[in-house]
CSV table of C-alpha atoms and ligand atoms in Angstrom, one decimal:
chain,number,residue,atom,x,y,z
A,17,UNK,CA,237.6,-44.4,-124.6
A,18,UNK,CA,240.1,-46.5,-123.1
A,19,UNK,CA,238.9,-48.9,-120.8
A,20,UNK,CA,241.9,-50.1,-119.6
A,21,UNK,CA,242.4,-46.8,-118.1
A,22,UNK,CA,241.3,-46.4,-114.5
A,23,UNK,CA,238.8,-44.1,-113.9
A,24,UNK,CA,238.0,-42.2,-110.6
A,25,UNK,CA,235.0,-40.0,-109.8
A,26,UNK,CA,235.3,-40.7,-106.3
A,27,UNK,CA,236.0,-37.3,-105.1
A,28,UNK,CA,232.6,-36.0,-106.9
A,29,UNK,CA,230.2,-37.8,-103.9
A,30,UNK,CA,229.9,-37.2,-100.4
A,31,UNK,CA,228.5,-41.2,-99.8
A,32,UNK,CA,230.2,-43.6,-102.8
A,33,UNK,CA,233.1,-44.0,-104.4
A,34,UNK,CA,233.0,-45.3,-108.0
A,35,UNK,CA,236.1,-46.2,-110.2
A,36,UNK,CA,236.2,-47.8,-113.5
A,37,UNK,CA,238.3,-50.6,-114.5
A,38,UNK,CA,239.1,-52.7,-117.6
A,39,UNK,CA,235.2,-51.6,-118.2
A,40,UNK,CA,234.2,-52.7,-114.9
A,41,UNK,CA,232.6,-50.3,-112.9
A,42,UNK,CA,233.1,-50.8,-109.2
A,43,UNK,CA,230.6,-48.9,-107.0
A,44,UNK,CA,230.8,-48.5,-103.3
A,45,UNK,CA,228.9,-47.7,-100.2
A,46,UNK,CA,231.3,-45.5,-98.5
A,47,UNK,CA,230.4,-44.8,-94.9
A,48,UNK,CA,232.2,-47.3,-92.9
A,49,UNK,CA,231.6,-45.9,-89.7
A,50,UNK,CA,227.5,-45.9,-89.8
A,51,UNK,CA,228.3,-49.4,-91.5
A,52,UNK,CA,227.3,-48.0,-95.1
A,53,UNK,CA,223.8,-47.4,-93.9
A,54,UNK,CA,221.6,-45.9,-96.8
A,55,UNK,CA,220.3,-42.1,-95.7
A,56,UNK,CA,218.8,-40.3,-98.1
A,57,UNK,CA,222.8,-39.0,-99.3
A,58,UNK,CA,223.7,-42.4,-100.6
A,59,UNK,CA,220.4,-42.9,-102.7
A,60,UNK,CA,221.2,-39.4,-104.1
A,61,UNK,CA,224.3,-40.2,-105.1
A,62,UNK,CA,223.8,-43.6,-106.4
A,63,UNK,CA,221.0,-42.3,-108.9
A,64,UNK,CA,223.4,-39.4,-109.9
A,65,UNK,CA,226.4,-42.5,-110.6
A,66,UNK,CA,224.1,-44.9,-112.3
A,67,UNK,CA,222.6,-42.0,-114.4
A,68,UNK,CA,225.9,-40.8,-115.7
A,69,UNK,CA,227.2,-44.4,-116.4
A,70,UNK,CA,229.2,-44.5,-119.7
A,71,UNK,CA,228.6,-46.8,-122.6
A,72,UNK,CA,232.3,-48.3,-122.0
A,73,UNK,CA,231.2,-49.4,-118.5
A,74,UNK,CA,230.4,-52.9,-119.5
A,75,UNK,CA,229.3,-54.7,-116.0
A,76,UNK,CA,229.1,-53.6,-112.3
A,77,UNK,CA,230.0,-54.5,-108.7
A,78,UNK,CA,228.6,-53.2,-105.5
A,79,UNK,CA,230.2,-53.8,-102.6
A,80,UNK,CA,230.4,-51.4,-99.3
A,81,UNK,CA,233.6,-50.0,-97.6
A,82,UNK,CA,235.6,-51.5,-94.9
A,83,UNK,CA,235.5,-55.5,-94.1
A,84,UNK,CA,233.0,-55.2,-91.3
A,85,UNK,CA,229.7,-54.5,-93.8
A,86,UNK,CA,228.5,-54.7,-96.7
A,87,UNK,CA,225.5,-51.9,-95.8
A,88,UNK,CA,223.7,-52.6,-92.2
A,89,UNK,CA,220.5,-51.2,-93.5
A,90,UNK,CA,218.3,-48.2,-93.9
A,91,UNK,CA,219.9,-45.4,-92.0
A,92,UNK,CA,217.9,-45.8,-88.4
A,93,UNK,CA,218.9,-42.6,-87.1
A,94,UNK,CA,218.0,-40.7,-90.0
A,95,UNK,CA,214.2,-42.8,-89.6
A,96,UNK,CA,213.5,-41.5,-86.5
A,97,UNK,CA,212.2,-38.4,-87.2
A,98,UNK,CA,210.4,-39.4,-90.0
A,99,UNK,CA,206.9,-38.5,-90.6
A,100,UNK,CA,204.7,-40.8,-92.7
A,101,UNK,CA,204.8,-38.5,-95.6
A,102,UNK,CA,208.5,-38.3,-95.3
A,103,UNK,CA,208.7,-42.6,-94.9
A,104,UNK,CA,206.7,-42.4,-98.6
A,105,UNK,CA,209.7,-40.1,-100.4
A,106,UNK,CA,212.5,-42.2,-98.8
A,107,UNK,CA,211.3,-45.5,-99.2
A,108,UNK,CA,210.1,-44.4,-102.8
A,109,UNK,CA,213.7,-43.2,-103.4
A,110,UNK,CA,214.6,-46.7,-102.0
A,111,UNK,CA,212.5,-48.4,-105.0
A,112,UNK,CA,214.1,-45.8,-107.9
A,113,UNK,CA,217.5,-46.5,-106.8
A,114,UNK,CA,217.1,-50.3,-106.5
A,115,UNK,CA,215.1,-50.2,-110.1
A,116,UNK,CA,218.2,-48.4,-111.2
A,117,UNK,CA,220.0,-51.1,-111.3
A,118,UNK,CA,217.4,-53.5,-112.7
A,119,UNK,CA,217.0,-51.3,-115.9
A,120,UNK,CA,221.2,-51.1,-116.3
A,121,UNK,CA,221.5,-53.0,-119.4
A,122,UNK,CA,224.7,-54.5,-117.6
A,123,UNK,CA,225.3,-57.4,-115.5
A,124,UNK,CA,225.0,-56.1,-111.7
A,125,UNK,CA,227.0,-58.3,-109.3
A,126,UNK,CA,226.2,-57.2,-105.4
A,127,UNK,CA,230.2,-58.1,-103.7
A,128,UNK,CA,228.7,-58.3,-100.1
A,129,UNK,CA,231.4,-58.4,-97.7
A,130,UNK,CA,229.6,-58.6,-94.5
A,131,UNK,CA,226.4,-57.3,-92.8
A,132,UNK,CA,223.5,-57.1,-95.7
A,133,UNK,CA,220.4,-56.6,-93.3
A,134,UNK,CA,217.3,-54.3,-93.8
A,135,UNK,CA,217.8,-52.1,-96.9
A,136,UNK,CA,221.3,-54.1,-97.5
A,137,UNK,CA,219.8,-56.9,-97.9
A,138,UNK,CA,217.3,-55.2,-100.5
A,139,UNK,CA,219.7,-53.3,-102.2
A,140,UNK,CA,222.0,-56.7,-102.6
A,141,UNK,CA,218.8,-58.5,-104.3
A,142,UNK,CA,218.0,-55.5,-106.7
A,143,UNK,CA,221.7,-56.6,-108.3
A,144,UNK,CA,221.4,-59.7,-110.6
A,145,UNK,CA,223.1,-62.1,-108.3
A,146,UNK,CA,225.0,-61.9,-105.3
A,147,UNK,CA,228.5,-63.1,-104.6
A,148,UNK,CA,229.3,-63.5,-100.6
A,149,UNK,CA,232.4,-63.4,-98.7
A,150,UNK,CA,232.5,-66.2,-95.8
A,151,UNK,CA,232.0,-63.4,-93.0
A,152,UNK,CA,228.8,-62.0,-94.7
A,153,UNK,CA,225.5,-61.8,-92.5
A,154,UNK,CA,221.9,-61.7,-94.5
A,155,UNK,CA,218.8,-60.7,-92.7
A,156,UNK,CA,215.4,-58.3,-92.8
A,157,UNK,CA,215.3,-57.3,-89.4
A,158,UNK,CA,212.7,-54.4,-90.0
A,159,UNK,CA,210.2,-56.4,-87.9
A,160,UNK,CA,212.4,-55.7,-84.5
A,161,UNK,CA,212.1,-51.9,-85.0
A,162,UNK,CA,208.1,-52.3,-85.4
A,163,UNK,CA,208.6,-51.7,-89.9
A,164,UNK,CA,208.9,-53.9,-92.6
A,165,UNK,CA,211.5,-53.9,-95.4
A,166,UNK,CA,210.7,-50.8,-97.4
A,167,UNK,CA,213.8,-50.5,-100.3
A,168,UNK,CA,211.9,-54.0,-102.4
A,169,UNK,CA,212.8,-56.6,-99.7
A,170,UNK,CA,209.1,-58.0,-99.3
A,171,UNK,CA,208.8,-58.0,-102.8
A,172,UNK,CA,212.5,-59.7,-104.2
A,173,UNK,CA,212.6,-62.0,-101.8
A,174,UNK,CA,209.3,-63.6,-102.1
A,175,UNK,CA,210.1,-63.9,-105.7
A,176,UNK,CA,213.8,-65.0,-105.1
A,177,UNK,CA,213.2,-68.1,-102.3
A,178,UNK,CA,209.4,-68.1,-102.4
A,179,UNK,CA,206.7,-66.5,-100.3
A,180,UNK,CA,207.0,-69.1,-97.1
A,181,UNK,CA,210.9,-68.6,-96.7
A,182,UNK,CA,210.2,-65.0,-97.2
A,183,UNK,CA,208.2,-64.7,-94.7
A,184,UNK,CA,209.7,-67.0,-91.7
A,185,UNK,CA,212.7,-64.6,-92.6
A,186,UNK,CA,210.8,-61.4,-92.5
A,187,UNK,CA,208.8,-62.2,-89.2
A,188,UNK,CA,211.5,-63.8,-86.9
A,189,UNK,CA,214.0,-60.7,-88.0
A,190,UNK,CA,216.7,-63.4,-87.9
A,191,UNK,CA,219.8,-63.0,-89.5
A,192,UNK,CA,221.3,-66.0,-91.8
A,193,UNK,CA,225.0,-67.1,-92.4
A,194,UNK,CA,226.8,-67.4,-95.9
A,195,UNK,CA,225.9,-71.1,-96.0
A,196,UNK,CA,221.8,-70.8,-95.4
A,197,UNK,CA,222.0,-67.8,-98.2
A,198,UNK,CA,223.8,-70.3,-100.8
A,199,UNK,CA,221.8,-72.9,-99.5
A,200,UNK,CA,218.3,-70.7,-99.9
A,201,UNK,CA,219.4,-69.7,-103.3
A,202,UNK,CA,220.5,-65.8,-102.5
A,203,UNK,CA,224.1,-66.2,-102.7
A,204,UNK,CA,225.1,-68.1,-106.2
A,205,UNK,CA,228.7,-68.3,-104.6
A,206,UNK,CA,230.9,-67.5,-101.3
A,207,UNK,CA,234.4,-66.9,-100.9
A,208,UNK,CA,237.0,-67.3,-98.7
A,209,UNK,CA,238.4,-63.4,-98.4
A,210,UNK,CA,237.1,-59.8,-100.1
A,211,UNK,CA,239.7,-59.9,-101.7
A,212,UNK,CA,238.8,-63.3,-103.7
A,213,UNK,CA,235.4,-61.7,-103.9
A,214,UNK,CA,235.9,-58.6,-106.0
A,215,UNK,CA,238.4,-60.5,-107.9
A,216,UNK,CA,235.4,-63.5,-108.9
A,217,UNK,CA,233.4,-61.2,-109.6
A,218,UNK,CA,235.5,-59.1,-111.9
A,219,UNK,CA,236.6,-62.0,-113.3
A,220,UNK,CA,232.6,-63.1,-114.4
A,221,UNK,CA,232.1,-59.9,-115.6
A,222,UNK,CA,235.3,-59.8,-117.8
A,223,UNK,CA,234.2,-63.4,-118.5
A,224,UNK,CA,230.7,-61.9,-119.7
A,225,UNK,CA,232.2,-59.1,-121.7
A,226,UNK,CA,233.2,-61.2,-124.0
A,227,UNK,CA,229.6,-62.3,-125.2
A,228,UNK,CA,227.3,-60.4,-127.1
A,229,UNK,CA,226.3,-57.2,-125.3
A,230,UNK,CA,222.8,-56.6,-126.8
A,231,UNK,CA,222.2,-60.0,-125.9
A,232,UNK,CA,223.4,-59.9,-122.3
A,233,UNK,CA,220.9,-57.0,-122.4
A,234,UNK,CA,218.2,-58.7,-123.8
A,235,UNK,CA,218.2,-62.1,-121.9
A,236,UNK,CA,218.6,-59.6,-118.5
A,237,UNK,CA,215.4,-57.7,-120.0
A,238,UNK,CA,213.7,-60.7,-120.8
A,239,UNK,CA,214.4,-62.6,-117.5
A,240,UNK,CA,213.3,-59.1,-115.1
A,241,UNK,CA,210.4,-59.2,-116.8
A,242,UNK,CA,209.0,-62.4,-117.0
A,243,UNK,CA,209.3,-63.0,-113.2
A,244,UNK,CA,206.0,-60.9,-112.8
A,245,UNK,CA,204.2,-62.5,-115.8
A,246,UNK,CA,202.5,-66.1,-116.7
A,247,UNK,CA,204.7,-68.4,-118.6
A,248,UNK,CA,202.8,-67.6,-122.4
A,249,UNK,CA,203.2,-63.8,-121.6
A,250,UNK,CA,207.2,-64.6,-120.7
A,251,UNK,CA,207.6,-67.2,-123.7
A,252,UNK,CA,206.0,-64.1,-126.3
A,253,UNK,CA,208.9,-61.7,-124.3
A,254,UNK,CA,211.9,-64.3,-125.0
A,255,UNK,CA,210.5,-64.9,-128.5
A,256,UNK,CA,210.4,-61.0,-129.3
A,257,UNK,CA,213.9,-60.4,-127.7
A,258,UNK,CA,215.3,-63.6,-129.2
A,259,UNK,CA,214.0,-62.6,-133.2
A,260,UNK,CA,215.2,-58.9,-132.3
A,261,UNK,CA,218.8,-60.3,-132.0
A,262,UNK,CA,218.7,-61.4,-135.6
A,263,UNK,CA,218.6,-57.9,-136.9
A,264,UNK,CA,221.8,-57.2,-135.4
A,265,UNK,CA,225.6,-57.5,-136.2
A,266,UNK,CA,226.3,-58.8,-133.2
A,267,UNK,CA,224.1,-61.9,-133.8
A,268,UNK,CA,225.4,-62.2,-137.2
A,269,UNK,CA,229.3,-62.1,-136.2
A,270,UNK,CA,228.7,-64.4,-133.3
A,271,UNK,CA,227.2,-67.6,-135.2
A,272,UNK,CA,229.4,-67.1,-138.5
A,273,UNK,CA,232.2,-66.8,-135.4
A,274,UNK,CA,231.3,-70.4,-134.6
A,275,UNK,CA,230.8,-71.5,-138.5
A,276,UNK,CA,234.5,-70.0,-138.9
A,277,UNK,CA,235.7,-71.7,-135.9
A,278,UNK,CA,237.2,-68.8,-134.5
A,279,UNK,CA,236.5,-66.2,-131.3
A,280,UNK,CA,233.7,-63.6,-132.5
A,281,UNK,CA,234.9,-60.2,-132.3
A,282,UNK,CA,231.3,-58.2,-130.7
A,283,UNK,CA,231.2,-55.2,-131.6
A,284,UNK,CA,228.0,-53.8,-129.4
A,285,UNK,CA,225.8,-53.3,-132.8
B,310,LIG,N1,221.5,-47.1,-89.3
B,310,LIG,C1,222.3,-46.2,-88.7
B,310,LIG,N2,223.5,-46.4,-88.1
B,310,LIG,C2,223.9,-47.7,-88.1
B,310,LIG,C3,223.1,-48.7,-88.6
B,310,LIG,C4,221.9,-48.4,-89.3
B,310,LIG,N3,221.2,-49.3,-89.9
B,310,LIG,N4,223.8,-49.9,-88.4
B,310,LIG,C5,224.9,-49.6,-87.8
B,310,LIG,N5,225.0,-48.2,-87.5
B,310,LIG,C6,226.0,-47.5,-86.8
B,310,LIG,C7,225.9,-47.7,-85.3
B,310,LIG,O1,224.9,-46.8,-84.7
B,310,LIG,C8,227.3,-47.3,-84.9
B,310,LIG,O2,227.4,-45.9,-84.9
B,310,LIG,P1,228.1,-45.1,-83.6
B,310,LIG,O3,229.5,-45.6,-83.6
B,310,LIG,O4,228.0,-43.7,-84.0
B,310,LIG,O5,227.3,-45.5,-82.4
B,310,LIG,C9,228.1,-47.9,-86.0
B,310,LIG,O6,227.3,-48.0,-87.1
B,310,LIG,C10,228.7,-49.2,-85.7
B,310,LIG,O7,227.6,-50.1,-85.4
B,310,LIG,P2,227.6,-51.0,-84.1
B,310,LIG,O8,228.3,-50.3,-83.0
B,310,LIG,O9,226.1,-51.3,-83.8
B,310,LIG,O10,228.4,-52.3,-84.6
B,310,LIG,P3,228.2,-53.8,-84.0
B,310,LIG,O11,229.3,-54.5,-84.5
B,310,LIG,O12,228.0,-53.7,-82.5
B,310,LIG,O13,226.8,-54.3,-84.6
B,310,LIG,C11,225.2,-54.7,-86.3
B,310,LIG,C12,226.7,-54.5,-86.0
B,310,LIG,C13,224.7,-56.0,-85.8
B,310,LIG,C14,225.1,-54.7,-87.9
B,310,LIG,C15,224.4,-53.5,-85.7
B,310,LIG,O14,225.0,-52.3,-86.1
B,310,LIG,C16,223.0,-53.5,-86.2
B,310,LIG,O15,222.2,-54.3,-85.7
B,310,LIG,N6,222.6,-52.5,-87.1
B,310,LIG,C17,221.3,-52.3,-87.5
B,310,LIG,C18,220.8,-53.4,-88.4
B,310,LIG,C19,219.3,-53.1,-88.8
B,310,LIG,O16,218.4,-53.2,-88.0
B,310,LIG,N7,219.1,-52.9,-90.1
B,310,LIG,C20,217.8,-52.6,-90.7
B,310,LIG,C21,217.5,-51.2,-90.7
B,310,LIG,S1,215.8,-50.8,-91.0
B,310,LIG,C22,215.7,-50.8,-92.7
B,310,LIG,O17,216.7,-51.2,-93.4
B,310,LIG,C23,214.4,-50.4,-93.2
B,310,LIG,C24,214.2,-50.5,-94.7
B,310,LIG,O18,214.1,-51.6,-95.3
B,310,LIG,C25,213.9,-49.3,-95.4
């Protein structure tokens, strides 16, 4: 397939739109006037997109419509009515859709362009790393409607700034600017309009498709999982995906590339 050639599957969701570009897939949260807030319809048709995701779609960006938010949380209105039993299927839905993009074998960038608060904030932190326009707004202010994060918020942040931040965050409710995320680690950059924003992070993901792709998906594998292990468990992982790269072609191509001095042509095998 080409991948040069745009691709649009915008008109088969009610909730994202999701287009494909020079292998870039560019998924977003399309419900600007609830502020992109996740119901039950957005999961739904995230899970459908990310299942259906074709081999030439070589990295991904999130970002949410408009240039007010990037998603402003779990959909409260939809919450309201919720019974417990109900709460379990949609903040289990939550967890698939945000594991989703964890098991991609792609690099994940989260574009957030605004308000990330409640399940935003989660879903933004279940991408690899976030990129940040200057306007954007962090926060887990599930503690001011009587709830906790329930999309993977008490559970990546701990692990992304440490249990202590996690939970000053968590139990004031208060939201942070761009400069406290980079500063806290959240944000690995910020920029200066949306526009610059999607175009960085195209540009790292273009920048990434040039490497090996079984070993983007390896060291991705590799680094998800050791977060939750000891270090000689997460050593035996690196040392079983690093020796698996030397039964492919990739591996091969890429260091005789280097011995050759010239560019290594990947070939995905
Ligand atoms: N759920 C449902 N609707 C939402 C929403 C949300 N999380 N956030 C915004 N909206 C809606 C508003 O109700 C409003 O709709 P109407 O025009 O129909 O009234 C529209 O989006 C625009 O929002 P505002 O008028 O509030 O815009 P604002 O500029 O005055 O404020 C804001 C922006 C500060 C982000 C404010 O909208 C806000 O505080 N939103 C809620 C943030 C929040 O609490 N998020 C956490 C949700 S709980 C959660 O996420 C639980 C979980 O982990 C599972």
């Amino acid at each position: 397939m080409n991948t040069n050639v745009k691709e649009n599957n915008t008109e088969k969701y009610q909730t994202i739109r999701f287009e494909v570009e020079q292998g870039i897939g560019l998924l977003t949260i399309n419900r600007p006037d609830k502020l992109n807030a996740l119901n039950q319809q957005v999961f739904l048709d995230i899970v459908d997109c990310l299942s259906a995701i074709e081999d030439n779609v070589r990295g991904l960006i999130i970002t949410g419509e408009g240039q007010k938010a990037f998603i402003a949380g779990a959909d409260i209105k939809a919450m309201s009515t919720m019974t417990e039993s109900e709460a379990i299927a949609f903040s289990a839905l939550g967890h698939k859709t945000t594991m989703l993009f964890a098991d991609l074998p792609i690099p994940v960038i989260a574009a957030v362009n605004g308000f990330a608060l409640g399940g935003g904030f989660e879903m933004a932190m279940a991408a690899d790393f976030i990129y940040a326009s200057d306007n954007a707004v962090f926060g887990l202010p599930e503690t001011k409607l009587g709830l906790i994060p329930g999309f993977g918020g008490t559970q990546r942040l701990a692990r992304l700034i440490g249990a202590s931040k996690a939970k000053e965050l968590v139990f004031t409710g208060r939201n942070i600017n761009v400069d406290e995320a980079v500063n806290l680690g959240i944000v690995v950059q910020s920029f200066s309009s949306q526009e610059e924003l999607l175009n960085a992070a195209k540009a790292t993901l273009l920048q990434a498709m040039k490497n090996g792709q079984l070993a983007i998906a390896a060291s991705k594998k590799v680094i998800n999982e050791s977060s939750d292990v000891n270090i000689v468990e997460g050593l035996s992982l690196e040392n079983k995906a690093f020796s698996t790269l030397f039964g492919t072609k990739d591996m091969r191509e890429g260091v005789n590339a280097f011995l050759d001095k010239r560019s290594a042509n990947f070939t995905g095998k």
